[in-house]
C-alpha positions as MATLAB code, in Angstrom:
seq = 'MSTQAKTIPALNQPWPEQGGIYIGSRLIDGVVHHVVIADGGTTRDLEDQNFKAAHGVQFGEINGHSDWHAGDQEDLMLAYINAREHFAPEYYWSRSEHHGYPWAVDFENGYTLSTHRNDEFRVRPFRSFPDSSL';
ca = [
      -7.760   36.061    3.997;
      -4.832   34.726    1.591;
      -4.615   31.651    0.735;
      -1.259   29.473   -0.098;
       0.173   28.009   -3.372;
       0.332   24.229   -3.816;
       4.492   23.611   -4.279;
       4.541   20.004   -6.081;
       6.916   19.277   -8.228;
       7.236   17.842  -11.781;
       7.389   13.867  -11.922;
      10.011   11.772  -10.845;
      11.900   15.367   -9.226;
      12.763   15.342   -5.270;
       9.611   16.558   -2.986;
      11.981   17.286    0.139;
       9.409   18.168    2.214;
       7.857   15.165    1.596;
      10.938   13.187    2.222;
      11.396   11.476   -0.975;
      10.564   11.718   -5.268;
       7.323   12.576   -6.144;
       5.898    9.274   -8.426;
       2.727   10.584   -8.974;
      -1.241   11.124   -7.848;
      -3.595    8.598   -7.493;
      -7.150    8.341   -6.325;
      -7.147    6.325   -2.747;
     -11.116    5.476   -1.755;
     -12.149    8.797   -3.720;
      -9.592   10.993   -2.668;
      -6.841   12.547   -4.878;
      -2.996   10.974   -2.866;
       0.300   12.305   -3.703;
       2.273    9.593   -4.016;
       6.408    9.537   -3.002;
       9.098    6.821   -2.884;
      12.012    7.307   -0.482;
      15.284    9.330   -2.726;
      18.452    7.536   -2.058;
      17.098    4.794   -4.506;
      18.252    1.179   -4.082;
      19.879    1.886   -0.878;
      17.116    2.495    0.424;
      14.979   -1.015   -0.788;
      14.996   -4.143    1.971;
      16.532   -7.059    0.162;
      14.773  -10.596    0.267;
      11.829  -10.359    2.296;
       8.816  -12.908    2.063;
       5.735  -11.042    1.467;
       4.615  -11.643    5.426;
       7.775   -9.845    6.241;
       7.018   -7.139    3.558;
       3.256   -6.680    4.550;
       4.331   -5.573    8.171;
       7.705   -3.891    7.682;
       8.456   -0.299    9.955;
      10.854    1.726    7.335;
      11.267    3.778   10.320;
      12.011    7.162    9.773;
      13.132    9.143    6.849;
      13.852   12.231    5.907;
      11.531   13.275    8.706;
       8.805   11.127    7.770;
       7.639    8.174    9.989;
       5.157    6.792    7.998;
       6.766    5.028    5.411;
       5.596    1.645    3.911;
       5.466   -1.146    1.434;
       3.599    0.041   -1.100;
       0.285   -1.371   -2.725;
       0.234   -2.798   -6.575;
      -0.874    0.853   -8.175;
       2.274    2.229   -5.875;
       4.861   -0.086   -7.958;
       2.864    0.589  -11.267;
       2.997    4.326  -10.987;
       6.759    4.012  -10.150;
       6.895    1.535  -13.167;
       5.351    4.120  -14.724;
       7.100    7.327  -13.895;
      10.151    6.306  -12.269;
      11.693    2.982  -12.710;
      14.931    4.040  -13.293;
      14.754    4.898   -8.846;
      14.558    1.182   -8.826;
      16.787   -2.430   -9.327;
      15.140   -4.614  -12.301;
      13.825   -7.234   -9.993;
      10.877   -7.736   -8.132;
       9.726   -5.707   -5.558;
       7.187   -6.916   -3.090;
       3.943   -5.079   -3.074;
       1.484   -4.874    0.150;
      -1.877   -5.901   -2.538;
      -3.500   -9.551   -2.480;
      -6.124  -11.140   -4.927;
      -7.891  -13.850   -3.361;
      -5.360  -15.003   -1.621;
      -2.559  -14.508   -3.664;
       0.376  -11.503   -2.585;
       0.979   -9.293   -5.736;
       5.059   -8.327   -6.847;
       5.714   -5.855   -9.438;
       8.911   -6.734  -12.104;
      10.412   -3.705  -12.091;
      12.285   -4.868  -15.066;
       9.996   -4.992  -17.575;
       6.283   -3.650  -15.833;
       4.633   -7.848  -15.128;
       2.393   -7.990  -12.039;
       2.418  -11.590  -10.395;
       0.274  -13.442   -8.274;
       2.689  -15.504   -6.018;
       3.630  -18.013   -3.175;
       3.789  -15.836    0.025;
       7.161  -17.281    0.994;
       8.942  -16.007   -1.998;
      11.508  -13.372   -1.806;
      11.347   -9.728   -3.500;
      12.679   -6.524   -1.755;
      11.163   -3.834   -0.522;
      10.919    0.209   -1.082;
       9.739    2.246    0.923;
       6.731    4.612   -0.209;
       4.431    6.844    1.438;
       0.738    9.011    0.185;
      -0.749   11.561    1.475;
      -3.974   13.195    0.851;
      -3.978   16.458   -1.443;
      -6.131   18.104    0.725;
      -3.375   17.832    3.215;
      -0.978   20.099    1.904;
];
């Protein structure tokens, strides 16, 4: 029996089979997940979204994948560290909340902000999947 080697690109490089740009991996519920942002830079962003709209956004199919969603705070921080040049220097909503307040991440300087639900920021499509699915 032969096993096929995983082909994971370098950080901030296209991963066509996964529909975007690889920004790294992280633990989700104790399982390693790879995180990808939709390619196309800010053209994929939804602008002027409040938290409710951002939290429930449906991006549809992008590059052959339909499981895109707004990233959570950890996804956005990973993107800021590894791929911020693909983002506008503005705030982006996350799906995360802290003590009832939603979190946003500023891609100009990396700040996180717990703010009001009616504020309007950008939303970028993310997808994540377990390493074991490769």
